[in-house]
Short mmCIF file of C-alpha atoms and ligand atoms in Angstrom, two decimals:
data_model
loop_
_atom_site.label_atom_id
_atom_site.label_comp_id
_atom_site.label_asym_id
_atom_site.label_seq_id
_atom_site.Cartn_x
_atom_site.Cartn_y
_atom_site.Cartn_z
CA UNK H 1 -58.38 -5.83 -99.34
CA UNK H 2 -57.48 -2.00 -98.86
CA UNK H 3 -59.10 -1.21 -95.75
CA UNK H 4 -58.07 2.23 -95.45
CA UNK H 5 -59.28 2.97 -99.14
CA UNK H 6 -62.88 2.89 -97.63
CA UNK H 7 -63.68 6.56 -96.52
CA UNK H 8 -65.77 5.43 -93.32
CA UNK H 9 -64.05 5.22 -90.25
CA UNK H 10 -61.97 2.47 -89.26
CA UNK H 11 -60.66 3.89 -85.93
CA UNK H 12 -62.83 5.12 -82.87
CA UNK H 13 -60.87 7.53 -80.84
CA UNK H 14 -62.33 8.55 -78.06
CA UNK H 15 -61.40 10.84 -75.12
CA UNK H 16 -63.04 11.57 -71.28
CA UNK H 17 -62.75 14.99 -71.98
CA UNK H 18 -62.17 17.84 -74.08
CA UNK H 19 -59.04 18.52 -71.78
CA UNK H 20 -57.49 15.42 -73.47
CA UNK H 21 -57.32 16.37 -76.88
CA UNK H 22 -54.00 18.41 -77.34
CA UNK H 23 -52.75 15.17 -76.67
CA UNK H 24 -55.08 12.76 -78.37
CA UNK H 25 -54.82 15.91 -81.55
CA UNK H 26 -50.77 13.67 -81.93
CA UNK H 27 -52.98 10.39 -82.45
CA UNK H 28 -55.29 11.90 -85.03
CA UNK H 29 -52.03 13.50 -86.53
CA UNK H 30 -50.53 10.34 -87.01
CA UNK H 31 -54.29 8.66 -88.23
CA UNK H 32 -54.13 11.32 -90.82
CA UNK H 33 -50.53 10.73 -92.06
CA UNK H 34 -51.44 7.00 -92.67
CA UNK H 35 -54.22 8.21 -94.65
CA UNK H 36 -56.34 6.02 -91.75
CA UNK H 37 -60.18 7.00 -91.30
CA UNK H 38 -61.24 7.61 -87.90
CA UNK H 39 -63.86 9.14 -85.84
CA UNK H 40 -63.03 11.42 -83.11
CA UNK H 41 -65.12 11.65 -79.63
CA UNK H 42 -65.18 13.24 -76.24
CA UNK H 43 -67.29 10.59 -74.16
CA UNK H 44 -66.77 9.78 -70.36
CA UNK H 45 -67.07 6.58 -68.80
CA UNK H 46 -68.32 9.09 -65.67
CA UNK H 47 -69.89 11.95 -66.96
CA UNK H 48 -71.60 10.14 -70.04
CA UNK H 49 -71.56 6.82 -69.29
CA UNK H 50 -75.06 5.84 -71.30
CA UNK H 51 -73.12 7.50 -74.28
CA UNK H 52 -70.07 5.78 -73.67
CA UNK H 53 -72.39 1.66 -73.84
CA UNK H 54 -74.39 3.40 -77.12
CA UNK H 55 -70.68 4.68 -78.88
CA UNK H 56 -69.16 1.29 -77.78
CA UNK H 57 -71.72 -1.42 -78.88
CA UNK H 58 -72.40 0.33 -82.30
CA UNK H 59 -68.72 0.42 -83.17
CA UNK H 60 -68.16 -3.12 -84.50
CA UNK H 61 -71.48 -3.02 -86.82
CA UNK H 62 -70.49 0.13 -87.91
CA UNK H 63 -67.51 -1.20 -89.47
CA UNK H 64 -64.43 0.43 -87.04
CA UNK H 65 -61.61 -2.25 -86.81
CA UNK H 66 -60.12 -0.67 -83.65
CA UNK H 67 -60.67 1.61 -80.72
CA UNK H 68 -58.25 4.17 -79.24
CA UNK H 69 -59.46 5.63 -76.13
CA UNK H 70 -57.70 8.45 -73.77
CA UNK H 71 -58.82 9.53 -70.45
CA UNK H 72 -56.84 10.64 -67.08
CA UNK H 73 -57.02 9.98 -63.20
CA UNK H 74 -59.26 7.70 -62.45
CA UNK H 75 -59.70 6.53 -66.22
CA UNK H 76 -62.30 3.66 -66.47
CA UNK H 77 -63.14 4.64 -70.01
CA UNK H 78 -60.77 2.25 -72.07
CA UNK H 79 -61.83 -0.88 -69.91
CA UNK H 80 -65.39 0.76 -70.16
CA UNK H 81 -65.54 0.75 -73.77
CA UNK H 82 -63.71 -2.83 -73.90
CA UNK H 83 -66.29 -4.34 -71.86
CA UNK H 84 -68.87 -3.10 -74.64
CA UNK H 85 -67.03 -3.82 -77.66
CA UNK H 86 -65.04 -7.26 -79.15
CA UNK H 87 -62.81 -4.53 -81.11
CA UNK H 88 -58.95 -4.63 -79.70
CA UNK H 89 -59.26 -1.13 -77.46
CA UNK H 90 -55.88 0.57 -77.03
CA UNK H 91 -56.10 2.56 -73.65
CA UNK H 92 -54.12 6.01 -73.92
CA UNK H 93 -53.31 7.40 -70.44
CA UNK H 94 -53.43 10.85 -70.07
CA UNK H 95 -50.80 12.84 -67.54
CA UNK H 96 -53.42 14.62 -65.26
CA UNK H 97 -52.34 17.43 -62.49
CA UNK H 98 -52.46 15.78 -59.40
CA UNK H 99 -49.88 11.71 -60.41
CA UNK H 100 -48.59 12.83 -63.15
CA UNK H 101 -50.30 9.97 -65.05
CA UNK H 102 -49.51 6.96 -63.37
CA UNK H 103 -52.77 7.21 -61.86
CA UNK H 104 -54.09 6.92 -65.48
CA UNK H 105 -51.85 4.24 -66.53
CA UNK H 106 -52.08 1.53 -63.31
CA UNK H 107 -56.22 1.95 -63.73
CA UNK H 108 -55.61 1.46 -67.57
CA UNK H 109 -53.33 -1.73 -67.61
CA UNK H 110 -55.23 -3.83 -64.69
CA UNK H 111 -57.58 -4.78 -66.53
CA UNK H 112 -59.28 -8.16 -64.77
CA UNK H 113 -58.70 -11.15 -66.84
CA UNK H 114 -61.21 -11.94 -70.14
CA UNK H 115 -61.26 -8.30 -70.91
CA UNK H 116 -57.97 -7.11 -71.91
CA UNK H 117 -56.54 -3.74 -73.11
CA UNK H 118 -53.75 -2.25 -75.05
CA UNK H 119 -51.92 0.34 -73.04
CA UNK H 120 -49.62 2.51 -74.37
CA UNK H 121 -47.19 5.00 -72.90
CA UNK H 122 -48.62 8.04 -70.70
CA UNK H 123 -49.46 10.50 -73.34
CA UNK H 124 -48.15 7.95 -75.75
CA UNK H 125 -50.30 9.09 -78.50
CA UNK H 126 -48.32 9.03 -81.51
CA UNK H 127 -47.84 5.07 -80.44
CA UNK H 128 -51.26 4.30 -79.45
CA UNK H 129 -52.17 5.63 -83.30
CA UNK H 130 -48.87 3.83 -84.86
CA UNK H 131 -50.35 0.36 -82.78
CA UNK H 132 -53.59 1.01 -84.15
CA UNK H 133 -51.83 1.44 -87.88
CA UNK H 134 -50.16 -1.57 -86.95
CA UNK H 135 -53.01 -3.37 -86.43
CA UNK H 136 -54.76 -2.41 -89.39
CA UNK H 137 -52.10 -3.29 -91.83
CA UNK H 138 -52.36 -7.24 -90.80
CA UNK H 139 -55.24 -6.78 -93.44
CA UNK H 140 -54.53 -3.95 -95.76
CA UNK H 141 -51.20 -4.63 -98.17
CA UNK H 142 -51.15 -0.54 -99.00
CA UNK H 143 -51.37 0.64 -95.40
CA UNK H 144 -48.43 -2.17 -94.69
CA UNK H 145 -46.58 -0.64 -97.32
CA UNK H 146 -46.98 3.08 -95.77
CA UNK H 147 -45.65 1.18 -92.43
CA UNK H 148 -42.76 -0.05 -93.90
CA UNK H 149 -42.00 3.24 -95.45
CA UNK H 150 -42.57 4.75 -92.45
CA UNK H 151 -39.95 2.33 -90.50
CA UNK H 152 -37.32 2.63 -93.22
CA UNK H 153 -37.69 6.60 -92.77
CA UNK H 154 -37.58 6.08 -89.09
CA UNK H 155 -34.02 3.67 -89.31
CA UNK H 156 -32.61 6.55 -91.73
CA UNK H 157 -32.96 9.54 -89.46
CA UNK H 158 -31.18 7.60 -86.26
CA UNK H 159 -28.08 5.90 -89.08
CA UNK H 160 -28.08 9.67 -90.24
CA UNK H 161 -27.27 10.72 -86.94
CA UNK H 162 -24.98 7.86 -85.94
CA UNK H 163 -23.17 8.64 -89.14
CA UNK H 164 -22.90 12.77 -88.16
CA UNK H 165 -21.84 11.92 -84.39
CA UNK H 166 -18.91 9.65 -86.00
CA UNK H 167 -18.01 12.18 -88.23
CA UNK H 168 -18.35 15.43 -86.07
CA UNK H 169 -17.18 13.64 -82.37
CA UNK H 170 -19.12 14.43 -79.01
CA UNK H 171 -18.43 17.83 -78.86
CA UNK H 172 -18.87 19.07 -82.73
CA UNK H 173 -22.36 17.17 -82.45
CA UNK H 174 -23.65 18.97 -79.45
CA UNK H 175 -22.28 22.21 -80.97
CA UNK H 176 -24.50 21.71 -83.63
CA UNK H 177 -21.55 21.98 -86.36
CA UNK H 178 -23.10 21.95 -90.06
CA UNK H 179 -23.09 18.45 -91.55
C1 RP5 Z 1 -60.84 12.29 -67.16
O1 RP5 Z 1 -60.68 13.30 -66.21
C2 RP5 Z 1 -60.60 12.94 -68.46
O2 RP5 Z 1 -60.15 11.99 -69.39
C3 RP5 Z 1 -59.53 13.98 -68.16
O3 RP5 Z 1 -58.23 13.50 -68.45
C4 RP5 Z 1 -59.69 14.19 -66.65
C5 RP5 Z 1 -60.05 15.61 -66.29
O4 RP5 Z 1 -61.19 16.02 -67.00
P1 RP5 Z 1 -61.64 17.57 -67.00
O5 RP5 Z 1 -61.95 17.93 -65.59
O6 RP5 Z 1 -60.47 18.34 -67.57
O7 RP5 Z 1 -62.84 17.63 -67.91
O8 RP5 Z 1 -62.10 11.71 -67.10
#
């Protein structure tokens, strides 16, 4: 089956706060690029928490494979939304102003046992979209095929360079000599 042929959405992406979305805009970037349906949110585990249980529990009857959700400092809203849902959750930390993230990302990844979550990166949100691609494709031959495009594009651009650093030495590569 071609999941991401179906026009309703297949991701939940969901952020604390509207604060979080020039970051979480590189996951829906990347959502878009695979052609991947999603739905986009700004729910908080503290502000909104009665909206963050409704959003959560609806998610698997409403047909959403997996969840992405960002939030910084204290961020309870991935492990929030994982406690609500049997969907895989993959918990985006955001780099706030005060730890530069890691707040974010310890509250993120210790998760008590029996209710795991994905983390990625802080502000990894071009992976936290590519895992949720990933994930996806396990059941969907065409999106698997846009991934493997994808990774052969991704091997071409670093042999490229390899080739142009051989060919140009340290110095003509960091001079930016034509190719
Ligand atoms: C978190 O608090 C949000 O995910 C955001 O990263 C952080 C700050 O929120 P704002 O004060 O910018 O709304 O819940």
């Amino acid at each position: 089956m071609n999941l991401s042929r179906l026009r309703t959405p297949l991701v939940g992406v969901v952020m604390g706060s509207d604060s979080d979305l020039p970051v979480v805009k590189q996951a829906l970037d990347l959502l878009e690029e695979f052609q991947v349906p999603y739905e986009a949110r700004i729910l908080s585990a503290h502000r909104s928490p009665d909206a963050v249980a409704d959003w959560a529990r609806a998610l698997a009857e409403r047909g959403m494979r997996v969840v992405i959700a960002a939030a910084g400092g204290a961020a309870h809203l991935a492990g929030v939304v994982a406690g609500h849902t049997p969907l895989p959750v993959i918990a985006l930390p955001i780099r706030g102003k005060a730890l530069d993230g890691l707040d974010a990302l310890l509250a993120m990844v210790q998760m008590p046992p029996g209710v795991p979550v994905a983390a990625v990166a802080i502000d990894g949100a071009r992976n936290a979209a590519l895992l949720a691609v990933q994930i996806l494709a396990t059941a969907d031959p065409d999106l698997s095929g846009r991934l493997d495009a994808f990774r052969r594009q991704q091997s071409a651009a670093v042999l490229e360079k390899d080739a142009r650093l051989r060919r140009l030495g340290v110095q003509g590569y960091l001079e930016g000599s034509p190719s």
